[in-house]
Amino acid sequence: MKYAIMSAVRALGLLPAADRIKFVQRRATSARGNSRFLADHPGFVPPPADLAFDAYNAVDWTAYHDGGRLHAEVFAEAILTRAVGQDLRVLEWGCGPGRLIRHMPELLCGRVGTIVGTDYNPATIDWCTHQLPGIVFALNELMPPLPFPDDHFDAAYNFSVFTHLSQEAQLAWAAELRRVLKPGGVLLSTTHGDAYRYLLARSDEQASYDAGRVVIQAQYGEGRKWYFAIHPPFFVRDTLLAGFEQIEQIDVPESAGMKQDLWCARKPLA
């Protein structure tokens, strides 16, 4: 019922207004807990509340820090067990205000040479650049290219980025990530899979998903959190990651709290 109502609100173009109201509510209800968290974590710098809400639909610093750490650990383990060599160059495409990437220097310590984060929000990149030392940040646009040469990174990862793009943009970015990866480089990506069928409020959306087609719920700015893409696994393997090899869906521990599907693929050696 909740997502049937959201579908109607989306169709009426009312999501931005509803989102602004929710931001005020979330900031108020999180204020006391956030104060306690900051008192318990001196030196921790949270992102601006508006950037956090825009990216994560929350302004809860405990969830931002602890949940970000758990998710970062999943990606770090996948990189360390699949990427080859030392002094790795690692890219987070769509880093947002640092929920995962701020943990990566510690989690990848001993194997990583350079960690790079990109995002299409200039305010996010400005905040990350000034608040998260030891990481390189760069701005990208909604569509490729990235400001890096061919065959540059040993590993690239993204959390909930393909999930907010049109099919055209997804395919363009999959090709771009393939370009900037070294031959044999590893790509880690999440998608809205079977666990997100509840987002399919209409029968035509359910039929498309069951037929193996990605379902796009637009009526909101592309790249933003309420612009949804729901990916059947067949589409991911057969279309989204078609330019890669050794495609696998990684089992994520339930303790990580990651409902999205996690995919690993490797750029061909030739």
mmCIF file of C-alpha atoms in Angstrom:
data_model
loop_
_atom_site.group_PDB
_atom_site.id
_atom_site.type_symbol
_atom_site.label_atom_id
_atom_site.label_comp_id
_atom_site.label_asym_id
_atom_site.label_seq_id
_atom_site.Cartn_x
_atom_site.Cartn_y
_atom_site.Cartn_z
ATOM 1 C CA MET A 1 0.000 0.000 0.000
ATOM 2 C CA LYS A 2 2.820 2.407 0.911
ATOM 3 C CA TYR A 3 4.423 2.125 -2.529
ATOM 4 C CA ALA A 4 1.097 2.276 -4.337
ATOM 5 C CA ILE A 5 0.599 5.641 -2.632
ATOM 6 C CA MET A 6 4.152 6.665 -3.575
ATOM 7 C CA SER A 7 3.449 5.697 -7.185
ATOM 8 C CA ALA A 8 0.417 7.969 -7.194
ATOM 9 C CA VAL A 9 2.374 10.819 -5.589
ATOM 10 C CA ARG A 10 5.123 10.306 -8.174
ATOM 11 C CA ALA A 11 2.629 10.414 -11.045
ATOM 12 C CA LEU A 12 1.185 13.684 -9.699
ATOM 13 C CA GLY A 13 4.655 15.263 -9.492
ATOM 14 C CA LEU A 14 4.378 15.781 -5.729
ATOM 15 C CA LEU A 15 7.482 13.877 -4.611
ATOM 16 C CA PRO A 16 9.741 16.970 -4.300
ATOM 17 C CA ALA A 17 7.271 18.698 -1.971
ATOM 18 C CA ALA A 18 6.764 15.537 0.082
ATOM 19 C CA ASP A 19 10.534 15.123 0.268
ATOM 20 C CA ARG A 20 11.045 18.615 1.700
ATOM 21 C CA ILE A 21 8.496 17.934 4.432
ATOM 22 C CA LYS A 22 10.162 14.614 5.267
ATOM 23 C CA PHE A 23 13.577 16.311 5.504
ATOM 24 C CA VAL A 24 12.316 18.719 8.175
ATOM 25 C CA GLN A 25 10.731 15.838 10.085
ATOM 26 C CA ARG A 26 13.799 13.584 9.873
ATOM 27 C CA ARG A 27 16.169 16.341 10.966
ATOM 28 C CA ALA A 28 13.994 17.095 14.002
ATOM 29 C CA THR A 29 13.530 13.485 15.083
ATOM 30 C CA SER A 30 17.260 12.725 14.668
ATOM 31 C CA ALA A 31 18.558 15.790 16.505
ATOM 32 C CA ARG A 32 18.899 14.281 19.998
ATOM 33 C CA GLY A 33 20.467 11.037 18.806
ATOM 34 C CA ASN A 34 22.855 12.930 16.541
ATOM 35 C CA SER A 35 23.995 15.083 19.451
ATOM 36 C CA ARG A 36 24.732 11.972 21.505
ATOM 37 C CA PHE A 37 26.616 10.370 18.636
ATOM 38 C CA LEU A 38 28.810 13.425 18.064
ATOM 39 C CA ALA A 39 29.544 13.662 21.796
ATOM 40 C CA ASP A 40 30.636 10.010 21.761
ATOM 41 C CA HIS A 41 32.736 10.447 18.595
ATOM 42 C CA PRO A 42 34.846 13.576 19.024
ATOM 43 C CA GLY A 43 36.547 14.580 15.819
ATOM 44 C CA PHE A 44 33.946 12.904 13.605
ATOM 45 C CA VAL A 45 32.696 15.336 10.979
ATOM 46 C CA PRO A 46 29.246 14.503 9.571
ATOM 47 C CA PRO A 47 28.167 15.801 6.187
ATOM 48 C CA PRO A 48 25.726 18.691 5.923
ATOM 49 C CA ALA A 49 22.251 17.445 6.745
ATOM 50 C CA ASP A 50 20.800 18.429 3.371
ATOM 51 C CA LEU A 51 23.500 16.505 1.470
ATOM 52 C CA ALA A 52 23.009 13.424 3.645
ATOM 53 C CA PHE A 53 19.242 13.488 3.232
ATOM 54 C CA ASP A 54 19.493 14.032 -0.517
ATOM 55 C CA ALA A 55 21.759 11.018 -0.855
ATOM 56 C CA TYR A 56 20.501 8.622 1.834
ATOM 57 C CA ASN A 57 17.009 9.837 2.801
ATOM 58 C CA ALA A 58 18.228 10.148 6.388
ATOM 59 C CA VAL A 59 20.126 12.483 8.709
ATOM 60 C CA ASP A 60 20.982 9.880 11.345
ATOM 61 C CA TRP A 61 24.727 9.988 12.060
ATOM 62 C CA THR A 62 24.767 6.601 13.782
ATOM 63 C CA ALA A 63 23.233 4.977 10.704
ATOM 64 C CA TYR A 64 25.504 7.008 8.423
ATOM 65 C CA HIS A 65 28.656 5.946 10.272
ATOM 66 C CA ASP A 66 27.877 2.404 11.383
ATOM 67 C CA GLY A 67 25.877 1.386 8.326
ATOM 68 C CA GLY A 68 28.462 2.973 6.061
ATOM 69 C CA ARG A 69 31.214 1.037 7.813
ATOM 70 C CA LEU A 70 29.387 -2.283 7.411
ATOM 71 C CA HIS A 71 28.780 -1.685 3.709
ATOM 72 C CA ALA A 72 32.342 -0.469 3.166
ATOM 73 C CA GLU A 73 33.637 -3.667 4.775
ATOM 74 C CA VAL A 74 31.693 -5.735 2.237
ATOM 75 C CA PHE A 75 33.206 -3.843 -0.686
ATOM 76 C CA ALA A 76 36.689 -3.790 0.815
ATOM 77 C CA GLU A 77 36.678 -7.558 1.318
ATOM 78 C CA ALA A 78 35.510 -8.092 -2.252
ATOM 79 C CA ILE A 79 38.276 -5.832 -3.564
ATOM 80 C CA LEU A 80 41.001 -7.408 -1.445
ATOM 81 C CA THR A 81 40.038 -10.941 -2.454
ATOM 82 C CA ARG A 82 39.549 -10.231 -6.175
ATOM 83 C CA ALA A 83 41.851 -7.389 -7.240
ATOM 84 C CA VAL A 84 45.385 -8.311 -8.245
ATOM 85 C CA GLY A 85 48.580 -6.645 -7.045
ATOM 86 C CA GLN A 86 49.674 -3.961 -4.606
ATOM 87 C CA ASP A 87 49.347 -0.169 -4.643
ATOM 88 C CA LEU A 88 45.857 -0.544 -6.030
ATOM 89 C CA ARG A 89 44.028 2.341 -7.621
ATOM 90 C CA VAL A 90 40.424 2.152 -6.420
ATOM 91 C CA LEU A 91 37.475 4.242 -7.611
ATOM 92 C CA GLU A 92 34.117 4.842 -5.978
ATOM 93 C CA TRP A 93 31.815 6.155 -8.682
ATOM 94 C CA GLY A 94 28.916 8.022 -7.064
ATOM 95 C CA CYS A 95 30.516 8.428 -3.646
ATOM 96 C CA GLY A 96 27.896 10.842 -2.275
ATOM 97 C CA PRO A 97 28.899 12.579 0.973
ATOM 98 C CA GLY A 98 31.377 9.890 1.927
ATOM 99 C CA ARG A 99 29.321 7.241 3.726
ATOM 100 C CA LEU A 100 31.454 4.359 2.405
ATOM 101 C CA ILE A 101 34.610 5.937 1.031
ATOM 102 C CA ARG A 102 35.639 7.609 4.298
ATOM 103 C CA HIS A 103 36.282 4.103 5.717
ATOM 104 C CA MET A 104 38.262 2.793 2.731
ATOM 105 C CA PRO A 105 41.775 4.085 3.575
ATOM 106 C CA GLU A 106 41.695 2.036 6.783
ATOM 107 C CA LEU A 107 39.938 -1.010 5.321
ATOM 108 C CA LEU A 108 42.237 -1.224 2.290
ATOM 109 C CA CYS A 109 45.406 -0.302 4.187
ATOM 110 C CA GLY A 110 48.438 -2.212 2.935
ATOM 111 C CA ARG A 111 47.064 -2.864 -0.566
ATOM 112 C CA VAL A 112 45.806 0.476 -1.797
ATOM 113 C CA GLY A 113 47.842 3.238 -3.389
ATOM 114 C CA THR A 114 45.166 5.732 -4.395
ATOM 115 C CA ILE A 115 41.474 5.996 -3.546
ATOM 116 C CA VAL A 116 39.327 8.216 -5.754
ATOM 117 C CA GLY A 117 35.702 9.255 -5.330
ATOM 118 C CA THR A 118 33.494 10.920 -7.917
ATOM 119 C CA ASP A 119 29.986 12.323 -7.790
ATOM 120 C CA TYR A 120 27.802 14.559 -9.929
ATOM 121 C CA ASN A 121 26.844 16.878 -7.062
ATOM 122 C CA PRO A 122 29.355 19.768 -6.836
ATOM 123 C CA ALA A 123 28.431 20.516 -3.210
ATOM 124 C CA THR A 124 29.120 16.900 -2.261
ATOM 125 C CA ILE A 125 32.523 16.907 -3.950
ATOM 126 C CA ASP A 126 33.412 20.221 -2.314
ATOM 127 C CA TRP A 127 32.524 18.899 1.153
ATOM 128 C CA CYS A 128 34.359 15.601 0.649
ATOM 129 C CA THR A 129 37.464 17.361 -0.665
ATOM 130 C CA HIS A 130 37.708 19.555 2.426
ATOM 131 C CA GLN A 131 36.645 17.018 5.075
ATOM 132 C CA LEU A 132 37.965 13.608 4.001
ATOM 133 C CA PRO A 133 41.771 13.782 3.710
ATOM 134 C CA GLY A 134 43.813 11.125 1.983
ATOM 135 C CA ILE A 135 41.243 10.596 -0.758
ATOM 136 C CA VAL A 136 41.123 12.217 -4.190
ATOM 137 C CA PHE A 137 37.744 13.584 -5.291
ATOM 138 C CA ALA A 138 36.560 14.634 -8.737
ATOM 139 C CA LEU A 139 33.301 15.844 -10.239
ATOM 140 C CA ASN A 140 31.507 13.882 -12.932
ATOM 141 C CA GLU A 141 28.393 14.758 -14.908
ATOM 142 C CA LEU A 142 25.157 12.817 -15.108
ATOM 143 C CA MET A 143 26.511 11.142 -18.247
ATOM 144 C CA PRO A 144 30.091 10.021 -19.020
ATOM 145 C CA PRO A 145 32.988 10.551 -19.365
ATOM 146 C CA LEU A 146 35.030 10.388 -16.200
ATOM 147 C CA PRO A 147 38.162 12.586 -16.031
ATOM 148 C CA PHE A 148 40.557 9.627 -16.104
ATOM 149 C CA PRO A 149 42.559 7.859 -18.824
ATOM 150 C CA ASP A 150 41.879 4.396 -20.188
ATOM 151 C CA ASP A 151 43.017 1.369 -18.162
ATOM 152 C CA HIS A 152 43.592 3.419 -15.014
ATOM 153 C CA PHE A 153 41.953 1.642 -12.029
ATOM 154 C CA ASP A 154 42.452 -1.811 -10.556
ATOM 155 C CA ALA A 155 38.980 -1.806 -9.019
ATOM 156 C CA ALA A 156 35.862 0.342 -9.172
ATOM 157 C CA TYR A 157 32.785 0.078 -7.015
ATOM 158 C CA ASN A 158 29.425 1.771 -6.684
ATOM 159 C CA PHE A 159 26.606 1.466 -4.196
ATOM 160 C CA SER A 160 23.072 2.335 -5.318
ATOM 161 C CA VAL A 161 24.029 4.363 -8.382
ATOM 162 C CA PHE A 162 22.769 2.254 -11.283
ATOM 163 C CA THR A 163 19.587 2.091 -9.179
ATOM 164 C CA HIS A 164 18.791 5.748 -9.927
ATOM 165 C CA LEU A 165 19.576 6.054 -13.634
ATOM 166 C CA SER A 166 17.768 5.483 -16.910
ATOM 167 C CA GLN A 167 18.658 2.417 -18.938
ATOM 168 C CA GLU A 168 20.505 4.612 -21.437
ATOM 169 C CA ALA A 169 22.627 6.158 -18.690
ATOM 170 C CA GLN A 170 23.261 2.782 -17.028
ATOM 171 C CA LEU A 171 24.628 1.268 -20.213
ATOM 172 C CA ALA A 172 26.744 4.342 -20.926
ATOM 173 C CA TRP A 173 28.239 4.247 -17.432
ATOM 174 C CA ALA A 174 28.888 0.503 -17.544
ATOM 175 C CA ALA A 175 30.892 1.099 -20.722
ATOM 176 C CA GLU A 176 32.709 4.047 -19.128
ATOM 177 C CA LEU A 177 33.644 2.080 -16.028
ATOM 178 C CA ARG A 178 34.947 -0.661 -18.297
ATOM 179 C CA ARG A 179 37.056 1.949 -20.103
ATOM 180 C CA VAL A 180 38.768 3.283 -16.974
ATOM 181 C CA LEU A 181 39.433 -0.157 -15.490
ATOM 182 C CA LYS A 182 42.681 -1.913 -16.256
ATOM 183 C CA PRO A 183 42.413 -5.189 -18.168
ATOM 184 C CA GLY A 184 41.433 -7.739 -15.537
ATOM 185 C CA GLY A 185 40.170 -4.943 -13.283
ATOM 186 C CA VAL A 186 37.229 -5.592 -10.968
ATOM 187 C CA LEU A 187 33.856 -3.827 -10.999
ATOM 188 C CA LEU A 188 31.537 -4.093 -7.979
ATOM 189 C CA SER A 189 28.009 -2.750 -8.340
ATOM 190 C CA THR A 190 24.715 -2.970 -6.499
ATOM 191 C CA THR A 191 21.250 -3.140 -7.999
ATOM 192 C CA HIS A 192 17.641 -3.275 -6.829
ATOM 193 C CA GLY A 193 16.899 -6.969 -7.383
ATOM 194 C CA ASP A 194 14.230 -9.389 -6.234
ATOM 195 C CA ALA A 195 14.236 -7.946 -2.712
ATOM 196 C CA TYR A 196 12.827 -4.737 -4.213
ATOM 197 C CA ARG A 197 9.854 -6.220 -6.031
ATOM 198 C CA TYR A 198 7.682 -4.367 -3.520
ATOM 199 C CA LEU A 199 8.554 -1.160 -5.400
ATOM 200 C CA LEU A 200 6.626 -2.481 -8.419
ATOM 201 C CA ALA A 201 3.195 -1.135 -7.623
ATOM 202 C CA ARG A 202 1.717 -1.540 -11.119
ATOM 203 C CA SER A 203 0.981 -4.766 -12.970
ATOM 204 C CA ASP A 204 2.814 -3.592 -16.106
ATOM 205 C CA GLU A 205 5.958 -2.967 -14.027
ATOM 206 C CA GLN A 206 5.716 -6.430 -12.503
ATOM 207 C CA ALA A 207 5.279 -7.998 -15.961
ATOM 208 C CA SER A 208 8.328 -6.137 -17.332
ATOM 209 C CA TYR A 209 10.468 -7.192 -14.401
ATOM 210 C CA ASP A 210 9.372 -10.827 -14.710
ATOM 211 C CA ALA A 211 10.246 -10.682 -18.426
ATOM 212 C CA GLY A 212 13.821 -9.687 -17.551
ATOM 213 C CA ARG A 213 13.577 -5.986 -18.376
ATOM 214 C CA VAL A 214 14.795 -3.212 -16.102
ATOM 215 C CA VAL A 215 11.924 -1.143 -14.706
ATOM 216 C CA ILE A 216 12.415 2.621 -14.522
ATOM 217 C CA GLN A 217 10.239 4.745 -12.242
ATOM 218 C CA ALA A 218 10.833 8.312 -13.340
ATOM 219 C CA GLN A 219 8.747 11.490 -12.758
ATOM 220 C CA TYR A 220 11.668 12.714 -10.655
ATOM 221 C CA GLY A 221 15.116 14.050 -11.474
ATOM 222 C CA GLU A 222 17.372 11.367 -12.937
ATOM 223 C CA GLY A 223 20.188 10.496 -10.570
ATOM 224 C CA ARG A 224 18.151 11.494 -7.515
ATOM 225 C CA LYS A 225 17.039 9.090 -4.801
ATOM 226 C CA TRP A 226 13.373 8.811 -5.871
ATOM 227 C CA TYR A 227 14.278 8.022 -9.487
ATOM 228 C CA PHE A 228 14.196 4.238 -9.244
ATOM 229 C CA ALA A 229 15.576 1.471 -11.409
ATOM 230 C CA ILE A 230 14.663 -2.099 -10.438
ATOM 231 C CA HIS A 231 16.898 -4.737 -12.017
ATOM 232 C CA PRO A 232 15.985 -8.377 -12.632
ATOM 233 C CA PRO A 233 19.165 -10.468 -12.369
ATOM 234 C CA PHE A 234 18.815 -11.549 -16.013
ATOM 235 C CA PHE A 235 19.108 -7.922 -17.156
ATOM 236 C CA VAL A 236 22.229 -7.369 -15.067
ATOM 237 C CA ARG A 237 23.997 -10.421 -16.473
ATOM 238 C CA ASP A 238 22.757 -10.217 -20.042
ATOM 239 C CA THR A 239 22.675 -6.460 -20.672
ATOM 240 C CA LEU A 240 24.111 -4.171 -18.006
ATOM 241 C CA LEU A 241 27.373 -6.093 -17.533
ATOM 242 C CA ALA A 242 27.512 -7.636 -21.016
ATOM 243 C CA GLY A 243 30.903 -6.023 -21.703
ATOM 244 C CA PHE A 244 32.478 -7.812 -18.739
ATOM 245 C CA GLU A 245 33.346 -11.408 -17.910
ATOM 246 C CA GLN A 246 33.343 -13.619 -14.812
ATOM 247 C CA ILE A 247 30.068 -12.040 -13.715
ATOM 248 C CA GLU A 248 28.933 -13.240 -10.294
ATOM 249 C CA GLN A 249 26.394 -12.250 -7.697
ATOM 250 C CA ILE A 250 28.115 -12.063 -4.319
ATOM 251 C CA ASP A 251 26.419 -13.408 -1.223
ATOM 252 C CA VAL A 252 26.385 -10.633 1.377
ATOM 253 C CA PRO A 253 26.170 -11.505 5.088
ATOM 254 C CA GLU A 254 22.805 -10.625 6.567
ATOM 255 C CA SER A 255 24.665 -8.769 9.317
ATOM 256 C CA ALA A 256 25.816 -6.198 6.746
ATOM 257 C CA GLY A 257 22.253 -4.943 6.322
ATOM 258 C CA MET A 258 22.614 -4.691 2.535
ATOM 259 C CA LYS A 259 19.388 -5.590 0.754
ATOM 260 C CA GLN A 260 20.610 -4.666 -2.704
ATOM 261 C CA ASP A 261 22.133 -7.308 -4.957
ATOM 262 C CA LEU A 262 25.931 -7.076 -5.149
ATOM 263 C CA TRP A 263 27.546 -7.947 -8.463
ATOM 264 C CA CYS A 264 31.167 -8.515 -9.361
ATOM 265 C CA ALA A 265 32.481 -8.486 -12.924
ATOM 266 C CA ARG A 266 35.918 -8.335 -14.477
ATOM 267 C CA LYS A 267 37.152 -6.371 -17.481
ATOM 268 C CA PRO A 268 38.428 -8.782 -20.144
ATOM 269 C CA LEU A 269 42.186 -9.033 -20.492
ATOM 270 C CA ALA A 270 41.962 -8.375 -24.216
#
